[in-house]
Amino acid sequence: MTAAQPLPTLEITALEKRFGETQVLRSIDLKVQNGELVFVIGPSGSGKSTMLRCCNRLEEPTSGAIHVNGKPMLGIPRKELDRMRLQVGMVFQGFFLYPHLSALKNVTLAQRKALGRSKAEAEARALEMLDKVGLKHKADAMPSELSGGQQQRVAIARALALDPKVMLFDEPTSALDPELVGSVLKVMRDLRELGMTMIVVSHEMHFAREAADRVVFMDGGVIVEEGPPEEIFGNPKSDRLKAFLSRVSGEAA
Amino acid sequence: MENFIDAFFNIDIMRQATPLLLKGAWVTLQLCAVVIFLGLFGGLGLALLASSKSALLRLPSFLFIDIFRAIPPLILLILIYAGLPFVGVRVPPFVAVCIAFLLNNSAYFAEIFRSGIKAIPKGQMEAARATGLSPAQAQAWVILPQAVRNVLPDLLSNVVEIVKLTSIASVVSLSELLYSANMARAVTYNSSPLVMAAGLYLLLLWPLVRVISRFQRGLSISH
């Protein structure tokens, strides 16, 4: 008897996205298994962020299907979508902490309003998550008092506190000063150790090489190539990937 | 000089007029409380409609806002008070003023709220929705608190304008502050009650004006 293939934590099937006449995504298929860290690379405008934003429907896909633990994200009533979104944490390039709320309140808000946790429960969980990202001592700080790296870590804590099944990172370090990038990557590395399923759109190639289970290369709205990092970086097959890698390493050098 | 003081700052006449003016001031305060409350909530509702994704909700609210910002509130008030009886609807002065002010103020407040909502970066709504908050929850807990904070000086300025504007209620014989003062002036053949009324407005509004100035010297949220 063969073991059934485990249910993917996130499954993207034949995903298409058009903005008017422009086709941004064409027939994307991607399965992410539990505990996997999938890294998405590609030139700007390749559709990486759009794909990520389709996963929790911040962008409305034109067609296709998205399943989280086997449950559909598309074609469901709004209330069901709100519940499904709790399972899909998202971290943005621009952090988007709520500037009028303290770090702690940023992390408790959705726990209380969307999950219905009690104040005590939400605060305990928030402190636990802030501790995890190394910012427990900043619980009462306002976002404007935090560095970019700290803000992004609070944003990660805000998403984690809802116990998501998968975390989406949309260029989480692109808006950060170089010396602050490390602290955010460290948190992501810790999360990986803890078995969090993650999809990361980022230009941090070193991080991809070292931490990713699988790297997906996108260009022109399609997945051109995917594989383990040593394959993608060490033995690229398509010309497009080769060209992209030489461009990126040229920049990094 | 004595003539001037006698005509505008006559203490005896002011003393005589005091009970009447205090009554008038009380009516003005009640009127302000009601019309500011109505205007704020009407304006907030209108602003939310005007910020809606649906054009069916958005366009009528823009039309409403434009029209009632352009029509002079005094004309509106007279139309309601003196015009409606011709179609068989008779409204007491207080109610007529409330309706006129609701139409006018909510349009103004809506425009202030709307600009505040519009200034909030799109990412705030996205972040809120991504954490499973409903559109209404995201508005209530994330967008509006920031929007209101950003436009607080404008909201307060509008409140000052409304308080002053309530004096137009005197044309429909509502015995508010100006009406009472003008009565006293007519009875005493002396302008001192009017000066006193102006003084009462000043007393009422000065603290508010000071607060606004402080706000405008830089108390907005930065992103």
GROMACS .gro file of N, CA, C and O in nm, chain A residues 177-218:
model
  168
  177ASP      N    1   1.732   4.933   0.602
  177ASP     CA    2   1.874   4.965   0.589
  177ASP      C    3   1.952   4.835   0.603
  177ASP      O    4   1.913   4.746   0.680
  178PRO      N    5   2.063   4.823   0.531
  178PRO     CA    6   2.138   4.696   0.529
  178PRO      C    7   2.169   4.641   0.668
  178PRO      O    8   2.159   4.520   0.690
  179GLU      N    9   2.201   4.728   0.763
  179GLU     CA   10   2.242   4.676   0.894
  179GLU      C   11   2.124   4.621   0.974
  179GLU      O   12   2.144   4.557   1.077
  180LEU      N   13   2.000   4.645   0.925
  180LEU     CA   14   1.884   4.596   0.998
  180LEU      C   15   1.828   4.467   0.938
  180LEU      O   16   1.742   4.402   0.996
  181VAL      N   17   1.877   4.432   0.820
  181VAL     CA   18   1.824   4.315   0.750
  181VAL      C   19   1.847   4.188   0.831
  181VAL      O   20   1.759   4.103   0.845
  182GLY      N   21   1.967   4.177   0.890
  182GLY     CA   22   2.005   4.055   0.963
  182GLY      C   23   1.907   4.016   1.071
  182GLY      O   24   1.873   3.898   1.085
  183SER      N   25   1.856   4.116   1.145
  183SER     CA   26   1.767   4.084   1.257
  183SER      C   27   1.637   4.021   1.208
  183SER      O   28   1.581   3.933   1.272
  184VAL      N   29   1.589   4.067   1.092
  184VAL     CA   30   1.466   4.010   1.037
  184VAL      C   31   1.492   3.870   0.982
  184VAL      O   32   1.413   3.778   1.003
  185LEU      N   33   1.603   3.854   0.913
  185LEU     CA   34   1.636   3.721   0.860
  185LEU      C   35   1.653   3.621   0.972
  185LEU      O   36   1.615   3.504   0.960
  186LYS      N   37   1.709   3.667   1.084
  186LYS     CA   38   1.728   3.577   1.197
  186LYS      C   39   1.594   3.524   1.246
  186LYS      O   40   1.579   3.404   1.273
  187VAL      N   41   1.496   3.614   1.255
  187VAL     CA   42   1.362   3.573   1.298
  187VAL      C   43   1.305   3.470   1.201
  187VAL      O   44   1.246   3.369   1.242
  188MET      N   45   1.325   3.494   1.072
  188MET     CA   46   1.272   3.401   0.973
  188MET      C   47   1.342   3.266   0.983
  188MET      O   48   1.281   3.160   0.966
  189ARG      N   49   1.472   3.270   1.012
  189ARG     CA   50   1.547   3.146   1.030
  189ARG      C   51   1.494   3.069   1.151
  189ARG      O   52   1.474   2.948   1.145
  190ASP      N   53   1.467   3.142   1.259
  190ASP     CA   54   1.410   3.078   1.379
  190ASP      C   55   1.277   3.013   1.347
  190ASP      O   56   1.247   2.902   1.393
  191LEU      N   57   1.196   3.083   1.269
  191LEU     CA   58   1.065   3.030   1.234
  191LEU      C   59   1.078   2.899   1.156
  191LEU      O   60   1.004   2.805   1.176
  192ARG      N   61   1.175   2.897   1.068
  192ARG     CA   62   1.198   2.777   0.989
  192ARG      C   63   1.237   2.660   1.080
  192ARG      O   64   1.188   2.549   1.065
  193GLU      N   65   1.322   2.692   1.179
  193GLU     CA   66   1.362   2.589   1.276
  193GLU      C   67   1.239   2.532   1.346
  193GLU      O   68   1.233   2.414   1.376
  194LEU      N   69   1.143   2.619   1.372
  194LEU     CA   70   1.023   2.576   1.443
  194LEU      C   71   0.923   2.506   1.351
  194LEU      O   72   0.815   2.467   1.394
  195GLY      N   73   0.958   2.496   1.222
  195GLY     CA   74   0.873   2.419   1.131
  195GLY      C   75   0.762   2.499   1.065
  195GLY      O   76   0.667   2.440   1.012
  196MET      N   77   0.772   2.633   1.068
  196MET     CA   78   0.668   2.713   1.003
  196MET      C   79   0.678   2.699   0.851
  196MET      O   80   0.788   2.700   0.796
  197THR      N   81   0.563   2.683   0.787
  197THR     CA   82   0.559   2.679   0.641
  197THR      C   83   0.567   2.823   0.589
  197THR      O   84   0.492   2.909   0.636
  198MET      N   85   0.660   2.848   0.496
  198MET     CA   86   0.680   2.986   0.454
  198MET      C   87   0.701   2.998   0.305
  198MET      O   88   0.768   2.913   0.244
  199ILE      N   89   0.644   3.104   0.248
  199ILE     CA   90   0.676   3.140   0.110
  199ILE      C   91   0.737   3.280   0.116
  199ILE      O   92   0.677   3.372   0.171
  200VAL      N   93   0.857   3.292   0.062
  200VAL     CA   94   0.930   3.417   0.076
  200VAL      C   95   0.964   3.473  -0.062
  200VAL      O   96   1.030   3.407  -0.141
  201VAL      N   97   0.913   3.592  -0.088
  201VAL     CA   98   0.955   3.665  -0.208
  201VAL      C   99   1.062   3.762  -0.163
  201VAL      O  100   1.036   3.845  -0.075
  202SER      N  101   1.182   3.748  -0.216
  202SER     CA  102   1.291   3.831  -0.164
  202SER      C  103   1.409   3.831  -0.259
  202SER      O  104   1.421   3.744  -0.345
  203HIS      N  105   1.493   3.931  -0.241
  203HIS     CA  106   1.616   3.938  -0.321
  203HIS      C  107   1.738   3.895  -0.240
  203HIS      O  108   1.851   3.909  -0.284
  204GLU      N  109   1.713   3.844  -0.118
  204GLU     CA  110   1.826   3.802  -0.034
  204GLU      C  111   1.874   3.664  -0.078
  204GLU      O  112   1.838   3.562  -0.021
  205MET      N  113   1.958   3.661  -0.182
  205MET     CA  114   1.998   3.533  -0.241
  205MET      C  115   2.078   3.447  -0.144
  205MET      O  116   2.065   3.324  -0.143
  206HIS      N  117   2.159   3.512  -0.061
  206HIS     CA  118   2.236   3.435   0.037
  206HIS      C  119   2.144   3.357   0.129
  206HIS      O  120   2.165   3.240   0.158
  207PHE      N  121   2.039   3.428   0.171
  207PHE     CA  122   1.942   3.366   0.261
  207PHE      C  123   1.872   3.250   0.190
  207PHE      O  124   1.852   3.143   0.249
  208ALA      N  125   1.838   3.270   0.064
  208ALA     CA  126   1.772   3.165  -0.013
  208ALA      C  127   1.862   3.041  -0.021
  208ALA      O  128   1.819   2.928   0.002
  209ARG      N  129   1.987   3.064  -0.053
  209ARG     CA  130   2.083   2.956  -0.067
  209ARG      C  131   2.094   2.875   0.062
  209ARG      O  132   2.101   2.752   0.059
  210GLU      N  133   2.091   2.946   0.173
  210GLU     CA  134   2.121   2.882   0.299
  210GLU      C  135   1.996   2.824   0.364
  210GLU      O  136   2.002   2.717   0.425
  211ALA      N  137   1.881   2.890   0.347
  211ALA     CA  138   1.765   2.850   0.427
  211ALA      C  139   1.653   2.784   0.347
  211ALA      O  140   1.570   2.714   0.405
  212ALA      N  141   1.648   2.805   0.216
  212ALA     CA  142   1.532   2.757   0.141
  212ALA      C  143   1.536   2.606   0.120
  212ALA      O  144   1.642   2.547   0.104
  213ASP      N  145   1.418   2.542   0.125
  213ASP     CA  146   1.408   2.403   0.085
  213ASP      C  147   1.398   2.395  -0.066
  213ASP      O  148   1.443   2.299  -0.127
  214ARG      N  149   1.333   2.498  -0.122
  214ARG     CA  150   1.309   2.495  -0.265
  214ARG      C  151   1.310   2.639  -0.314
  214ARG      O  152   1.265   2.729  -0.241
  215VAL      N  153   1.363   2.660  -0.432
  215VAL     CA  154   1.363   2.793  -0.490
  215VAL      C  155   1.282   2.790  -0.618
  215VAL      O  156   1.295   2.699  -0.699
  216VAL      N  157   1.195   2.889  -0.631
  216VAL     CA  158   1.111   2.900  -0.750
  216VAL      C  159   1.154   3.025  -0.826
  216VAL      O  160   1.161   3.133  -0.767
  217PHE      N  161   1.186   3.008  -0.952
  217PHE     CA  162   1.225   3.124  -1.032
  217PHE      C  163   1.110   3.162  -1.125
  217PHE      O  164   1.062   3.081  -1.204
  218MET      N  165   1.064   3.285  -1.111
  218MET     CA  166   0.954   3.334  -1.195
  218MET      C  167   1.005   3.441  -1.290
  218MET      O  168   1.091   3.521  -1.256
   0.00000   0.00000   0.00000
